[in-house]
Coordinates of C-alpha atoms and ligand atoms in Angstrom, one line a residue:
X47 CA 9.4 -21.2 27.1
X48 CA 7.3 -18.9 25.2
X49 CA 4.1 -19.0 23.1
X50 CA 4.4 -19.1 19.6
X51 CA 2.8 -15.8 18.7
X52 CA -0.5 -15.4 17.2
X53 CA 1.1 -14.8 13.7
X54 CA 4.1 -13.6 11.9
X55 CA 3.5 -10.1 11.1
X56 CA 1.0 -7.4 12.5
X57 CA -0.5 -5.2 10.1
X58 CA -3.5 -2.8 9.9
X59 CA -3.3 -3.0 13.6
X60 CA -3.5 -7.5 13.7
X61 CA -1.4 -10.2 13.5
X62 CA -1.3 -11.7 9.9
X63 CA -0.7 -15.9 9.7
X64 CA 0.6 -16.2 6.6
X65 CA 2.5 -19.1 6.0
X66 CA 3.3 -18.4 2.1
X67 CA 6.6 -17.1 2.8
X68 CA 10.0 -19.0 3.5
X69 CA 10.0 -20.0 7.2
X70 CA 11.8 -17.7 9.7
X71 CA 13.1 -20.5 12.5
X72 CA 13.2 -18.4 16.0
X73 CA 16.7 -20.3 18.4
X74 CA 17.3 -19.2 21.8
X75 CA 20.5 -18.4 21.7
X76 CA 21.3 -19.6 24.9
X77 CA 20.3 -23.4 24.0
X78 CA 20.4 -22.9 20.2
X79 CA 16.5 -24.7 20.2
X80 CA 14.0 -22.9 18.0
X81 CA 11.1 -21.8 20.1
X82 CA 9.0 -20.4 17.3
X83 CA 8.7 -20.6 13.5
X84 CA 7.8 -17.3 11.8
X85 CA 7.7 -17.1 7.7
X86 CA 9.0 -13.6 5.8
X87 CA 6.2 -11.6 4.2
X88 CA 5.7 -12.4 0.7
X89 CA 6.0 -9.4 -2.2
X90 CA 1.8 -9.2 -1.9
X91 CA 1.6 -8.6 2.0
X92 CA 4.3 -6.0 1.4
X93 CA 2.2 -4.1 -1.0
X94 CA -1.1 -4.5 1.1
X95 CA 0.7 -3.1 4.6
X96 CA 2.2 0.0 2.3
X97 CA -1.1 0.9 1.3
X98 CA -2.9 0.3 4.7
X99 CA 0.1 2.3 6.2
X100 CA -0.5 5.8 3.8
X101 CA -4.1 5.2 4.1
X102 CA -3.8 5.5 7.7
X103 CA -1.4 8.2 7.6
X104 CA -3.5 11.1 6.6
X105 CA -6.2 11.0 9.4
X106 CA -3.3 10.6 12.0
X107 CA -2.0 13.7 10.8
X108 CA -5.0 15.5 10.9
X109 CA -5.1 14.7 14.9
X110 CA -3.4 17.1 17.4
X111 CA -0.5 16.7 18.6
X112 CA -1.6 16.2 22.3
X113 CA -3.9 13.6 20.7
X114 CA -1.4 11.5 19.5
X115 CA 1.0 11.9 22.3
X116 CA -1.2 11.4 24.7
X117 CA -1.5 7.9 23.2
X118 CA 2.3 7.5 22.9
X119 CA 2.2 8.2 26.7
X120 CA -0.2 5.5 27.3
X121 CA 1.9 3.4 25.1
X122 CA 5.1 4.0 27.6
X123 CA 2.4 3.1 30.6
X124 CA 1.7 -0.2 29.5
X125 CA 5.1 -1.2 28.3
X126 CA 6.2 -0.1 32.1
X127 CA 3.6 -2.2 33.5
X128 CA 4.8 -5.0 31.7
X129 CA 8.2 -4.4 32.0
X130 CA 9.2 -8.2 33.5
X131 CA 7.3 -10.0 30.5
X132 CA 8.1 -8.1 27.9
X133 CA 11.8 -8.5 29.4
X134 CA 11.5 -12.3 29.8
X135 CA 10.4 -12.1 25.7
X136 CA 13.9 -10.0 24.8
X137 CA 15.6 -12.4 26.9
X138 CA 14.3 -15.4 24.4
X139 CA 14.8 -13.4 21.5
X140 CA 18.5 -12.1 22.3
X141 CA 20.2 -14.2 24.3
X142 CA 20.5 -11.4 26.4
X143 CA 20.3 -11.8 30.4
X144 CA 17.3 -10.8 32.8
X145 CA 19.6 -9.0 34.7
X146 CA 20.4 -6.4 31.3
X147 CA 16.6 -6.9 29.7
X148 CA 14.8 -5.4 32.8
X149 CA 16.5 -2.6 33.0
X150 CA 17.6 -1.9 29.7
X151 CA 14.9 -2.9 26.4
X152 CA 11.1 -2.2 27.3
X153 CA 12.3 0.6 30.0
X154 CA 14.4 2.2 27.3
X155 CA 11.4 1.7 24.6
X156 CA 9.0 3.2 27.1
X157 CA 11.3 6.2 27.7
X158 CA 11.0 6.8 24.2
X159 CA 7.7 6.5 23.7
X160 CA 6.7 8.7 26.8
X161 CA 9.5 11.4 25.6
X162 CA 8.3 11.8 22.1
X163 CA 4.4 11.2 23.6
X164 CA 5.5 14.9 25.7
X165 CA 6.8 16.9 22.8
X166 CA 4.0 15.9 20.3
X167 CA 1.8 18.5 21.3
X168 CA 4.8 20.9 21.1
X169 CA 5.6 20.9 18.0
X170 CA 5.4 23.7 16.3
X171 CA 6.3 25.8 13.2
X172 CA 7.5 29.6 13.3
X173 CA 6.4 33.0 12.3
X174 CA 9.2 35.1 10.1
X175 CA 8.2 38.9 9.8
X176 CA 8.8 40.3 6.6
X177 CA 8.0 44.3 7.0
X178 CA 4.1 44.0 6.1
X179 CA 4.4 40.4 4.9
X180 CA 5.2 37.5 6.9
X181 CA 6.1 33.9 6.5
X182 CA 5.1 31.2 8.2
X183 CA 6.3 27.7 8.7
X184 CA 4.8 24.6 9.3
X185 CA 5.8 21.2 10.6
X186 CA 4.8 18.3 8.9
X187 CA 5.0 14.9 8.6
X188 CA 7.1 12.9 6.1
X189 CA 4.6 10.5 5.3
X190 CA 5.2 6.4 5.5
X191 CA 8.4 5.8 7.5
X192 CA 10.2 2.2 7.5
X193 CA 12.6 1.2 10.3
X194 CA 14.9 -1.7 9.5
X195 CA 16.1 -3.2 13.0
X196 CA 19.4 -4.9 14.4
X197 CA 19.3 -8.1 17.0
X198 CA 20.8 -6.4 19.3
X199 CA 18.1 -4.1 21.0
X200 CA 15.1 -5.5 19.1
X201 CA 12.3 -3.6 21.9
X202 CA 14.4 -0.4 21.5
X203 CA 15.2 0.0 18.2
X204 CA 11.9 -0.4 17.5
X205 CA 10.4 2.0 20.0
X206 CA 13.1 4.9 19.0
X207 CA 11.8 4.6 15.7
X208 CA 8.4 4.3 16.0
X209 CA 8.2 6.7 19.0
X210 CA 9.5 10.3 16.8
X211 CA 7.7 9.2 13.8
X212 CA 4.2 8.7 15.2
X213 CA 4.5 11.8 17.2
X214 CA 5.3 14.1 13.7
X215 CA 2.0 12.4 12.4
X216 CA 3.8 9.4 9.8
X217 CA 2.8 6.0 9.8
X218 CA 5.5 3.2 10.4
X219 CA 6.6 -0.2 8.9
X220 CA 9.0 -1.7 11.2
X221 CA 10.9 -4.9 9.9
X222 CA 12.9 -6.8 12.5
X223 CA 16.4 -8.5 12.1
X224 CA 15.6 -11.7 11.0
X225 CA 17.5 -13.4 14.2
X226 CA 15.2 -11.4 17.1
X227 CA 11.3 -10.8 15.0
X228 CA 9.6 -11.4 18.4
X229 CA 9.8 -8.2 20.6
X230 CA 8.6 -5.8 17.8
X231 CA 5.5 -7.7 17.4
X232 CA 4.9 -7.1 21.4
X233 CA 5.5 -3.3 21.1
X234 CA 2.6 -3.3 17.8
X235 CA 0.2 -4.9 20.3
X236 CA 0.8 -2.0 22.7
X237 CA 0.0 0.4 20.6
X238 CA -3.2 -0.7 19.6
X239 CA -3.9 -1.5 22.9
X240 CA -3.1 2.1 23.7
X241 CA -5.4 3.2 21.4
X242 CA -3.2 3.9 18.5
X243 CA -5.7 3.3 15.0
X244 CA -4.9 0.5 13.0
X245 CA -2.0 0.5 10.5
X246 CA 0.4 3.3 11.8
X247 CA 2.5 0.8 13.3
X248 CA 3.3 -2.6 11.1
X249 CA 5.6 -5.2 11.9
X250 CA 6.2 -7.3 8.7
X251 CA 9.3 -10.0 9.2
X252 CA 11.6 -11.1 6.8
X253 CA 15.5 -11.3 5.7
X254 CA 17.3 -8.8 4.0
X255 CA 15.1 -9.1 0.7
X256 CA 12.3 -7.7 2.6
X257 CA 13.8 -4.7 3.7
X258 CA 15.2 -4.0 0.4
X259 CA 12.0 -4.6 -1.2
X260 CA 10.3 -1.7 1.2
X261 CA 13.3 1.2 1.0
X262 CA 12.9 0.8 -3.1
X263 CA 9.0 1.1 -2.9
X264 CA 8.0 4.9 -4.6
X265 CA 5.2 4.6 -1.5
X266 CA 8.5 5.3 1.0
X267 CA 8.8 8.8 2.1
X268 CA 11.7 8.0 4.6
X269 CA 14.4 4.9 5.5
X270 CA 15.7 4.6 9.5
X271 CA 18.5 1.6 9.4
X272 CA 20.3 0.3 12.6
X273 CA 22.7 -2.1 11.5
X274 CA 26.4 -2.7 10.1
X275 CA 27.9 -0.3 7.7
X276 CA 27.8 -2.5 4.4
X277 CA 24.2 -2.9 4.6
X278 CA 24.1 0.5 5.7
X279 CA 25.9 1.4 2.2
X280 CA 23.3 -0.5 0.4
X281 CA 20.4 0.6 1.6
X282 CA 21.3 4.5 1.7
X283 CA 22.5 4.2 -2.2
X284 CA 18.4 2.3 -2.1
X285 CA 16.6 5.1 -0.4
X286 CA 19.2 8.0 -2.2
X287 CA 17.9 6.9 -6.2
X288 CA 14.2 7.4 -4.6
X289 CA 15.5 10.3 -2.9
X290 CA 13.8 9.7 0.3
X291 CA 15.0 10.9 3.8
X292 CA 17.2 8.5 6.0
X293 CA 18.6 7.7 9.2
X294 CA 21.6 5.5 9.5
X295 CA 22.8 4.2 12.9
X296 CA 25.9 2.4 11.8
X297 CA 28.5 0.5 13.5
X298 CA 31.7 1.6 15.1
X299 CA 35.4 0.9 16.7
X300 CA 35.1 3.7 18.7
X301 CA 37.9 4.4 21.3
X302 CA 38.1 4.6 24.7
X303 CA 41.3 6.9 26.4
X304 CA 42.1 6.0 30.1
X305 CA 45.0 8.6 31.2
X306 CA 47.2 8.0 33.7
X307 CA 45.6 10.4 36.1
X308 CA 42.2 8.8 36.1
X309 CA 40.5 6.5 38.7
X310 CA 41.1 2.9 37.3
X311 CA 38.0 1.6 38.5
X312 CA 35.8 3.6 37.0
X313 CA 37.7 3.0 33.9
X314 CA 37.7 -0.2 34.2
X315 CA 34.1 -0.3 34.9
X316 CA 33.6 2.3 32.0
X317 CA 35.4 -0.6 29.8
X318 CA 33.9 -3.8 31.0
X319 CA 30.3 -1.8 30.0
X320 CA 31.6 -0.6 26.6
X321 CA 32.9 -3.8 25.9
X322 CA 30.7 -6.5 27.7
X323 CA 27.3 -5.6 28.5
X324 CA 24.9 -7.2 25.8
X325 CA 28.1 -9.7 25.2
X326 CA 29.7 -7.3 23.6
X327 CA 27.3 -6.8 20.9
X328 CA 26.7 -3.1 21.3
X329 CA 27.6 -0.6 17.8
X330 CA 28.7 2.4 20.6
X331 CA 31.3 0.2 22.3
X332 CA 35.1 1.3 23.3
X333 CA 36.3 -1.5 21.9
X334 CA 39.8 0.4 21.3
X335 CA 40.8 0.6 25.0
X336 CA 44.0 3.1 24.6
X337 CA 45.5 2.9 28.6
X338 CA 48.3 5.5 29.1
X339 CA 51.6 3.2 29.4
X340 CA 52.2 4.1 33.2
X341 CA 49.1 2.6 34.6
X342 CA 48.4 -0.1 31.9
X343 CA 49.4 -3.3 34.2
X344 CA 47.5 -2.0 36.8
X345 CA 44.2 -1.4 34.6
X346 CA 44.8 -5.1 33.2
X347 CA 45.1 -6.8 36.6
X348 CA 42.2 -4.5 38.0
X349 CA 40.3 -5.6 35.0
X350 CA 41.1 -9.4 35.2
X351 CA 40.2 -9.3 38.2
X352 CA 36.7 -7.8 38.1
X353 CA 36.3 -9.9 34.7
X354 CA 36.8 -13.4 37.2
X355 CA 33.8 -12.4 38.6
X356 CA 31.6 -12.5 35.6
X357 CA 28.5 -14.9 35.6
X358 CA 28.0 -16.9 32.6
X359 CA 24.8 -19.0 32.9
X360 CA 21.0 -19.3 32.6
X361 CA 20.3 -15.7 31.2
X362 CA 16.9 -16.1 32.8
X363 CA 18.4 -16.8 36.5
X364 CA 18.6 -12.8 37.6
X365 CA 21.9 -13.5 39.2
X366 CA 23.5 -14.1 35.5
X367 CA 25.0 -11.2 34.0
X368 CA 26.8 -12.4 30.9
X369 CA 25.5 -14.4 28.2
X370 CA 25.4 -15.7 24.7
X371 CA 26.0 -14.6 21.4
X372 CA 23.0 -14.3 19.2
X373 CA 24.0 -16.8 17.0
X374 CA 26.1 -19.7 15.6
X375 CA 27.4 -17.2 13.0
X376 CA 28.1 -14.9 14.7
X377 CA 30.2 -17.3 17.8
X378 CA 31.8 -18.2 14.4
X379 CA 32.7 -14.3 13.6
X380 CA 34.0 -13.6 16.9
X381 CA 36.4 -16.9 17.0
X382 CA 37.9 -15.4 13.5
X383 CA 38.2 -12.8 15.3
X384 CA 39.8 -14.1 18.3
X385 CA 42.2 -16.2 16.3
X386 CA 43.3 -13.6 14.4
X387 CA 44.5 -11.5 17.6
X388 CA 46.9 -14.0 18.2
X389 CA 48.0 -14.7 14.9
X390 CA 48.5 -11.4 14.2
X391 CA 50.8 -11.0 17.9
X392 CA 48.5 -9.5 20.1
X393 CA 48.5 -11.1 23.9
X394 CA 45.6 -12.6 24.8
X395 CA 45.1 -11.8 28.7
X396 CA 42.1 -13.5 29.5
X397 CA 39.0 -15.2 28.0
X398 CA 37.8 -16.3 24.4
X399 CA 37.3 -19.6 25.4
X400 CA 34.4 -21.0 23.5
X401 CA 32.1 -23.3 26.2
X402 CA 31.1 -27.1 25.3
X403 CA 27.6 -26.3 25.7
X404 CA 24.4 -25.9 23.5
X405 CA 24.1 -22.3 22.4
X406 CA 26.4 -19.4 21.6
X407 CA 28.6 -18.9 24.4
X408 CA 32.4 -17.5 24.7
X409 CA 34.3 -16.1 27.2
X410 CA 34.7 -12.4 27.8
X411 CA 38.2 -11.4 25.8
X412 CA 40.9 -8.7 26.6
X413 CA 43.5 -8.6 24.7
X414 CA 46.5 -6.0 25.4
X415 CA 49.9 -5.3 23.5
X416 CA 47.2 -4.2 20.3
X417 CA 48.9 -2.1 17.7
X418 CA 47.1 0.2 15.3
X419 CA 47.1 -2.1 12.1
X420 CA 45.6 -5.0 13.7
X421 CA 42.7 -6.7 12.3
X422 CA 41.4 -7.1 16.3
X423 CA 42.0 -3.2 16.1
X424 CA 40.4 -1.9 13.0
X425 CA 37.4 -4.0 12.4
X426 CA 34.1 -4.0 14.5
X427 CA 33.7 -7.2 15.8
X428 CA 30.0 -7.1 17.7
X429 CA 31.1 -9.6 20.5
X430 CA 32.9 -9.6 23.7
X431 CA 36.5 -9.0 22.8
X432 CA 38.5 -5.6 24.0
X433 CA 41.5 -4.8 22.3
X434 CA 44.1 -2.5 25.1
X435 CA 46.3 -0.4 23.3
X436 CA 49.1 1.6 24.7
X437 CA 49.9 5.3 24.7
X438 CA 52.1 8.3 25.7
X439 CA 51.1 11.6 24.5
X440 CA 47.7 13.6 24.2
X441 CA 47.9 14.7 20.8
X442 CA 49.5 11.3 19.5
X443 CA 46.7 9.2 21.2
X444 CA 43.9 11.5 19.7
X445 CA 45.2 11.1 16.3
X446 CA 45.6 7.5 16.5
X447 CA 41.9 7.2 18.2
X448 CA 40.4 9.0 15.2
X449 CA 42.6 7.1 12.5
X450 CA 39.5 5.2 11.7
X451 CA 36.5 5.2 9.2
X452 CA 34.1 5.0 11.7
X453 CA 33.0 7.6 14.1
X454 CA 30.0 6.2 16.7
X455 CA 31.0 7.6 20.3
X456 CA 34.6 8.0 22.0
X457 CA 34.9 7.9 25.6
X458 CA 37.8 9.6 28.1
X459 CA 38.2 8.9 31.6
X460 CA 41.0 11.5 33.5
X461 CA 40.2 13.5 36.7
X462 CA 41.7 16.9 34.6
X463 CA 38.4 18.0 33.2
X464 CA 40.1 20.0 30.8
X465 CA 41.8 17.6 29.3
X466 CA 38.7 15.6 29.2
X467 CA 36.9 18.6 27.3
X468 CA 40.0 19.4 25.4
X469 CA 40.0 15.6 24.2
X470 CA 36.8 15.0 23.7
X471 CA 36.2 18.3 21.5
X472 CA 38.7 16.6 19.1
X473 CA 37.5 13.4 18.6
X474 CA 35.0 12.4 15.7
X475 CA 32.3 11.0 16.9
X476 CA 28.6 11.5 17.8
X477 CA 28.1 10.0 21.0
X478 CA 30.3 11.0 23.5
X479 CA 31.5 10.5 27.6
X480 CA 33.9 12.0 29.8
X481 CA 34.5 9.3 32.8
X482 CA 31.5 7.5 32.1
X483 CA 30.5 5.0 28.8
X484 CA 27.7 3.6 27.0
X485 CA 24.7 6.0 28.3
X486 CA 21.7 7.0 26.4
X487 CA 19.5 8.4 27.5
X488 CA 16.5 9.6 25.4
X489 CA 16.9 13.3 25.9
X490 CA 20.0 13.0 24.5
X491 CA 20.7 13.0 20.8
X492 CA 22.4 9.6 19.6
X493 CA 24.4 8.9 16.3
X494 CA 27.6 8.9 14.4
X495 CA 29.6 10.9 12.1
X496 CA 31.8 9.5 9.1
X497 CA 30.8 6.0 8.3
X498 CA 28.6 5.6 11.3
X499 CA 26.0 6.9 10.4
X500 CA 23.9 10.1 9.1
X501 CA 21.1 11.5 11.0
X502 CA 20.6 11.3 15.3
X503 CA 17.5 9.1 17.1
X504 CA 16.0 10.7 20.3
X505 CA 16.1 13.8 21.8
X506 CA 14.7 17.2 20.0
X507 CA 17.0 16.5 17.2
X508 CA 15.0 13.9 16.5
X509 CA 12.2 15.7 15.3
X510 CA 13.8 17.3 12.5
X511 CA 14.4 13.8 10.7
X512 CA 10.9 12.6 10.8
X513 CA 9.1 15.3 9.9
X514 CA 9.5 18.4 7.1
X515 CA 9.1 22.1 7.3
X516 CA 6.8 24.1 4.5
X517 CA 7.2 27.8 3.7
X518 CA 4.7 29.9 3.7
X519 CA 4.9 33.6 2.3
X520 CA 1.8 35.9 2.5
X521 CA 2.2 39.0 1.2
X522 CA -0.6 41.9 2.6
X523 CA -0.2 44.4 -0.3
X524 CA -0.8 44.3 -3.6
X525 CA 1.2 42.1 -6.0
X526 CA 4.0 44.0 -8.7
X527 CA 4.6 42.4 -11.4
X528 CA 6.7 43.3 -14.7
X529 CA 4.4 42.8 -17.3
Ligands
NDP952 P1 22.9 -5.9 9.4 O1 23.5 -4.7 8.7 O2 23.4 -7.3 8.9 O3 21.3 -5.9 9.3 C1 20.6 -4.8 9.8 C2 19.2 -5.0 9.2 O4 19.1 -4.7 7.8 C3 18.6 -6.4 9.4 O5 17.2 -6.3 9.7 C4 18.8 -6.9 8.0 O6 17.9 -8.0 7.7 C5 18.5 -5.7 7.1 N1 19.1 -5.8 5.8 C6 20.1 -6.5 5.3 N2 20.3 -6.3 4.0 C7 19.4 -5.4 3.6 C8 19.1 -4.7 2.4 N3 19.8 -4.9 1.3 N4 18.1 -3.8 2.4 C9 17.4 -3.6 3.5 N5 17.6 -4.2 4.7 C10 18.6 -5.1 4.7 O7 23.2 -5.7 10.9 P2 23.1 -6.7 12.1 O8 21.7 -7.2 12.3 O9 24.1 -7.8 11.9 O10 23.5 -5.8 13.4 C11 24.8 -5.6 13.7 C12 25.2 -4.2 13.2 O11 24.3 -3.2 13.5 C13 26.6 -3.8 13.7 O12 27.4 -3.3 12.7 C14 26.2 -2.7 14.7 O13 27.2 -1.8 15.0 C15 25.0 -2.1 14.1 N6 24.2 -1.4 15.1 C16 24.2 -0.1 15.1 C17 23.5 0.6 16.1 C18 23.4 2.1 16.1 O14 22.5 2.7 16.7 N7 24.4 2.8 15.5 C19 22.8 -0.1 17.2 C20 22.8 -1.5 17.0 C21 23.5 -2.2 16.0 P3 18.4 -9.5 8.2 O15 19.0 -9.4 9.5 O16 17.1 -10.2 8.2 O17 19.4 -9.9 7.2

């Protein structure tokens, strides 16, 4: 088990034991038992890390680039040298197994960090020759950023926010989802450790109030949300009457194409990641599997078959590499879900099965014979159910894939590369693959279009939403003016 940490919340570059607010029971969600007790920050300790955070702000800002980056690289060292704790930590916090958590939370946060600790130093403005005059631009900060987190990736979705706005020069307040509050606290001791001054980075727990309470505050220069698209309304319509900046990383149904020429198992592979890693509870997945009519028996059995072989278990046993949901609700969610499928007519090929056990835990579900209008096919779900539709024809299949308010990623596995181009180009989404699915790497810009979200996290692109340009005209002559 793990050690209760120090205290709740870490501000001012500390952990803060305050036990005024409402408690903030931690389960394991493979046993359901709470291993720690946290409490959400009360309306006062909100106002206090706001104005720690902005006081902090301006001398980071006044550091070089290289300065700061070189601690964000120092940051990324640690976090790599730590890797199997911090992993063991995500493991009790998510659910999630070893086998994912090693490889894919505190290795991903540190990529971030040590990417965005390269490019502070780089950033630059540019120079705009005007005849004699000139303008000038320079790059700066926005000011206090807030990142509202999902369960999913709590290490990650902490580090890709914290890791582009402490290298443009803001300060951060990071709230977690209420279900995983543990990891963030982990990466705030990191960065002090790694010499980052107190107050740029604050964790402050809490439930939905909280975050609402810090995207409404006048103190908030900018609002980075990963989570579902209903909260996502809510708190863009928040940080748009304050007119601050945002980032949304919303959910998706985004679709995956397998045509009849491709090689089924890498498509099958391709699927069982963008439907089953992290139990399904992933906002990029394909969880529209369109499989071209001609091969779609053979991609099932291949499937089923590679599906047997699953390992449901102990998530901290290495050899596990599928495992609960994060939480009661949310087994509850994906049952609706599940029923629903076969109410509405879809087959159920395999899995779903909910296991007599303490915790979370169902069965990996496919279901095939999906049409367009149902439920299973038009709602995200966030757990580990895969809907197979059929299909025909190119142009009919991309229609039908972007038929949907959503638009996270899209994924299309063929061996004709120019259908693969001529496919992807058409779809609408942000985060795209051709015979490949769910990769992210940080030099790559990641986000969605339509309801999934506005904005991208990582890469260059990155830059431009955490920080602002200024204009500067200087004229060499004299000045004419009418009167
Ligand atoms: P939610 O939308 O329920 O919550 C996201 C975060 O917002 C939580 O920290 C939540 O707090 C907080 N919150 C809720 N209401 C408000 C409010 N009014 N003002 C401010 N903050 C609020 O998402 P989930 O945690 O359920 O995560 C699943 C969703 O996240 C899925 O839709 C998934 O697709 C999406 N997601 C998107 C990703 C992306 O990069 N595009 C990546 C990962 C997930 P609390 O939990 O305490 O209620």
């Amino acid at each position: 088990m793990i050690a209760q940490p120090p205290g709740s919340h870490f501000v001012g570059g500390a952990y803060i034991d305050c036990h005024e607010g409402a408690p903030l029971p931690v389960q394991y969600p493979a046993t359901g038992e709470v291993i720690a007790t946290l409490h959400d920050a009360t309306p006062d300790l909100i106002d206090q890390t706001i104005t720690a955070a902005r006081a902090a702000q301006v001398g980071w800002s006044e550091m070089t680039g290289t300065e700061r980056g070189r601690i964000l690289r120092r940051a990324a060292d640690i976090m790599r040298d730590r890797n199997h704790d911090l992993s063991v930590l995500e493991t009790y916090d998510t659910g999630k197994p070893l086998s994912e958590t090693l490889v894919a939370d505190a290795t991903s946060g540190a990529d971030a960090l040590e990417y965005f600790g390269g490019l502070a130093g780089s950033l630059t403005g540019e120079h705009i020759q005007l005849g004699e005059d000139w303008v000038y631009t320079r790059r700066e900060p926005l000011g206090l950023c807030v990142g509202i987190g999902a369960w999913n990736y709590p290490t990650q979705i902490a580090c890709w926010k914290a890791a582009p706005a402490l290298a443009c020069g803001n300060a951060v307040i990071f709230k977690p989802s209420e279900e995983t509050p543990l990891c963030a606290l982990k990466v705030a001791e990191i960065l002090v450790e790694a010499g980052l001054p107190a107050g740029l980075f604050n964790v402050l727990q809490g439930r939905g109030d909280v975050g609402a309470a810090l995207v409404t505050d006048p103190r908030v220069n900018k609002v980075s949300l990963t989570g579902s698209v209903p909260t996502g309304r809510k708190v863009y319509a928040a940080a748009a009457a304050g007119l601050k900046h945002v980032t949304m990383e919303l959910g998706g149904k985004s679709p995956l194409i397998v045509f009849d020429d491709a090689d089924i198992d890498d498509a099958v592979g391709g699927a069982i990641l963008g439907n089953f890693y992290s139990s399904g509870q992933v906002c990029s997945n394909g969880t529209r599997v369109f499989v071209h009519k001609v091969i779609k028996e053979a991609f099932l059995t291949r499937l089923t078959e590679r599906l047997a072989t699953a390992i449901l278990g102990d998530p901290h046993n290495e050899a596990t590499n599928f495992g609960p949901l994060v939480s009661a609700r949310q087994l509850e969610i994906v049952q609706g879900y599940i029923a629903k499928g076969q109410a509405e007519g879809a087959r159920l090929v395999t899995g779903g099965e909910t296991l007599d056990q303490p915790g979370h835990w169902i069965t990996p579900a496919v279901f095939a014979d999906v049409t367009d209008d149902m439920t299973i096919a038009r709602e995200e779900i966030f757990g580990p159910v895969m809907a197979v539709l059929d299909f025909e024809d190119e142009e009919d299949v991309i229609t039908r894939a972007n038929a949907t308010e959503f638009g996270l990623s899209a994924g299309v596995f063929t061996r004709d590369l120019k259908r693969g181009h001529r496919v992807i180009a058409q779809l609408q989404a942000g985060s795209c693959f051709i015979n490949s699915y769910n990769d992210a790497p940080v030099e790559a810009p990641f986000g969605g279009v339509k309801s999934s979200g506005v904005g991208r996290e990582n890469s260059k692109a990155a830059i431009d939403h955490y920080s602002q340009l200024k204009s500067v005209y200087v004229r060499m002559g004299h000045v004419e003016a009418p009167f």
